C-alpha positions as YAML, in Angstrom:
chain: A
units: angstrom
residues:
- id: 1
  name: MET
  ca: [51.79, -45.02, 27.50]
- id: 2
  name: ALA
  ca: [55.31, -44.87, 29.15]
- id: 3
  name: ARG
  ca: [56.39, -41.63, 30.08]
- id: 4
  name: GLN
  ca: [58.89, -39.99, 27.97]
- id: 5
  name: ASN
  ca: [62.67, -39.06, 29.01]
- id: 6
  name: SER
  ca: [62.81, -35.24, 30.34]
- id: 7
  name: LYS
  ca: [65.26, -35.01, 27.44]
- id: 8
  name: ASN
  ca: [62.88, -35.45, 25.01]
- id: 9
  name: ILE
  ca: [60.28, -32.84, 26.17]
- id: 10
  name: ASP
  ca: [60.39, -29.48, 24.20]
- id: 11
  name: TYR
  ca: [59.75, -27.32, 26.99]
- id: 12
  name: GLU
  ca: [59.99, -24.06, 24.89]
- id: 13
  name: LYS
  ca: [57.06, -25.70, 22.70]
- id: 14
  name: ILE
  ca: [54.98, -26.28, 25.93]
- id: 15
  name: ALA
  ca: [55.79, -22.66, 27.35]
- id: 16
  name: ASN
  ca: [54.53, -21.41, 24.05]
- id: 17
  name: SER
  ca: [51.23, -23.54, 24.02]
- id: 18
  name: GLN
  ca: [47.98, -21.77, 24.84]
- id: 19
  name: SER
  ca: [47.22, -23.91, 27.70]
- id: 20
  name: PHE
  ca: [50.27, -23.17, 29.16]
- id: 21
  name: ARG
  ca: [50.20, -19.43, 28.83]
- id: 22
  name: ARG
  ca: [46.44, -19.63, 30.14]
- id: 23
  name: LEU
  ca: [48.00, -21.36, 33.53]
- id: 24
  name: SER
  ca: [50.84, -18.75, 33.58]
- id: 25
  name: LYS
  ca: [48.54, -15.80, 33.44]
- id: 26
  name: LYS
  ca: [45.99, -17.32, 36.02]
- id: 27
  name: LYS
  ca: [49.03, -18.00, 38.32]
- id: 28
  name: ASN
  ca: [50.73, -14.64, 38.03]
- id: 29
  name: SER
  ca: [47.19, -12.98, 38.55]
- id: 30
  name: PHE
  ca: [46.70, -14.77, 41.73]
- id: 31
  name: LEU
  ca: [50.14, -14.15, 43.13]
- id: 32
  name: TRP
  ca: [50.00, -10.39, 42.39]
- id: 33
  name: THR
  ca: [46.67, -10.31, 44.01]
- id: 34
  name: MET
  ca: [47.77, -11.97, 47.03]
- id: 35
  name: THR
  ca: [50.97, -9.96, 47.13]
- id: 36
  name: VAL
  ca: [49.02, -6.64, 47.08]
- id: 37
  name: ILE
  ca: [46.68, -7.69, 49.84]
- id: 38
  name: PHE
  ca: [49.54, -8.81, 51.96]
- id: 39
  name: PHE
  ca: [51.37, -5.71, 51.36]
- id: 40
  name: VAL
  ca: [48.64, -3.16, 51.83]
- id: 41
  name: LEU
  ca: [47.39, -4.95, 55.19]
- id: 42
  name: TYR
  ca: [51.01, -5.06, 56.28]
- id: 43
  name: MET
  ca: [51.72, -1.35, 55.73]
- id: 44
  name: LEU
  ca: [48.68, -0.19, 57.26]
- id: 45
  name: LEU
  ca: [49.84, -1.17, 60.66]
- id: 46
  name: PRO
  ca: [52.62, 1.61, 60.62]
- id: 47
  name: ILE
  ca: [50.69, 3.81, 59.03]
- id: 48
  name: LEU
  ca: [47.70, 3.82, 61.10]
- id: 49
  name: THR
  ca: [49.89, 3.62, 64.34]
- id: 50
  name: SER
  ca: [52.06, 6.50, 63.32]
- id: 51
  name: TYR
  ca: [49.96, 8.92, 61.52]
- id: 52
  name: THR
  ca: [46.21, 8.34, 63.25]
- id: 53
  name: GLN
  ca: [45.01, 7.38, 66.64]
- id: 54
  name: ILE
  ca: [42.61, 4.70, 65.41]
- id: 55
  name: LEU
  ca: [44.32, 1.76, 66.83]
- id: 56
  name: HIS
  ca: [45.35, 3.38, 69.78]
- id: 57
  name: GLN
  ca: [41.93, 3.50, 71.30]
- id: 58
  name: LYS
  ca: [41.25, 0.86, 74.06]
- id: 59
  name: ALA
  ca: [39.41, -2.32, 72.81]
- id: 60
  name: VAL
  ca: [39.25, -4.25, 75.83]
- id: 61
  name: GLY
  ca: [40.24, -3.12, 79.22]
- id: 62
  name: GLU
  ca: [43.82, -1.61, 78.63]
- id: 63
  name: ILE
  ca: [44.33, -3.65, 75.44]
- id: 64
  name: THR
  ca: [44.45, -1.16, 72.39]
- id: 65
  name: TRP
  ca: [43.21, -2.09, 68.96]
- id: 66
  name: VAL
  ca: [46.93, -2.33, 67.73]
- id: 67
  name: TRP
  ca: [47.19, -5.46, 69.50]
- id: 68
  name: PHE
  ca: [44.31, -6.88, 67.85]
- id: 69
  name: TYR
  ca: [45.40, -5.71, 64.27]
- id: 70
  name: SER
  ca: [48.90, -7.18, 64.86]
- id: 71
  name: PHE
  ca: [47.46, -10.44, 65.80]
- id: 72
  name: GLY
  ca: [45.40, -10.24, 62.88]
- id: 73
  name: LEU
  ca: [48.31, -10.02, 60.69]
- id: 74
  name: PHE
  ca: [49.67, -13.38, 62.14]
- id: 75
  name: ILE
  ca: [46.35, -15.08, 61.29]
- id: 76
  name: MET
  ca: [46.54, -13.55, 57.87]
- id: 77
  name: VAL
  ca: [49.96, -14.75, 57.09]
- id: 78
  name: TRP
  ca: [49.16, -18.16, 58.17]
- id: 79
  name: GLY
  ca: [45.85, -17.85, 56.35]
- id: 80
  name: LEU
  ca: [47.55, -16.77, 53.32]
- id: 81
  name: ALA
  ca: [50.10, -19.48, 53.42]
- id: 82
  name: HIS
  ca: [47.42, -22.13, 53.69]
- id: 83
  name: PHE
  ca: [45.38, -20.81, 50.80]
- id: 84
  name: TYR
  ca: [48.65, -20.39, 48.63]
- id: 85
  name: VAL
  ca: [49.63, -24.11, 49.36]
- id: 86
  name: GLY
  ca: [46.00, -25.31, 48.20]
- id: 87
  name: LYS
  ca: [46.40, -23.10, 44.99]
- id: 88
  name: ALA
  ca: [49.86, -24.05, 44.43]
- id: 89
  name: ASN
  ca: [48.62, -27.81, 44.48]
- id: 90
  name: LYS
  ca: [45.91, -26.84, 41.72]
- id: 91
  name: PHE
  ca: [48.54, -25.07, 39.61]
- id: 92
  name: ASP
  ca: [50.98, -28.30, 39.84]
- id: 93
  name: LYS
  ca: [47.95, -30.41, 38.69]
- id: 94
  name: GLU
  ca: [47.33, -28.07, 35.67]
- id: 95
  name: ALA
  ca: [50.94, -27.90, 34.88]
- id: 96
  name: LYS
  ca: [51.10, -31.59, 35.02]
- id: 97
  name: GLU
  ca: [48.17, -32.14, 32.83]
- id: 98
  name: ILE
  ca: [49.82, -29.82, 30.15]
- id: 99
  name: ILE
  ca: [52.93, -31.97, 30.06]
- id: 100
  name: ASP
  ca: [50.69, -35.03, 29.75]
- id: 101
  name: GLU
  ca: [48.69, -33.35, 26.89]
- id: 102
  name: TYR
  ca: [52.39, -32.77, 25.20]
- id: 103
  name: GLU
  ca: [53.40, -36.26, 25.81]
- id: 104
  name: ARG
  ca: [50.12, -37.81, 24.21]
- id: 105
  name: GLY
  ca: [51.09, -35.91, 20.96]
- id: 106
  name: ALA
  ca: [49.25, -32.75, 21.10]
- id: 107
  name: GLY
  ca: [52.57, -30.75, 21.34]
- id: 108
  name: GLN
  ca: [54.34, -32.66, 18.67]
...
């Protein structure tokens, strides 16, 4: 079946569908979880360095733990970005399936 022109797609009907709501809830849950994890780990650096001595202790030679924690934040950001791209691709695939379902007549 040929793909319909986007002018003929009732996006409000799709947005109100159960499958879209499920996808939206799953996506929002993922995004809020990643946001909280990032924010907590990021904000721990100034808290731990300003109000405790935990990260000021020497780890290797004259290098303190603050350097390892800070470097770990860079790794975390790259890791979360990579993880997000993978999840976003899955969400995009699910969204396309919902639109395809609508076009096959389930939403009409």
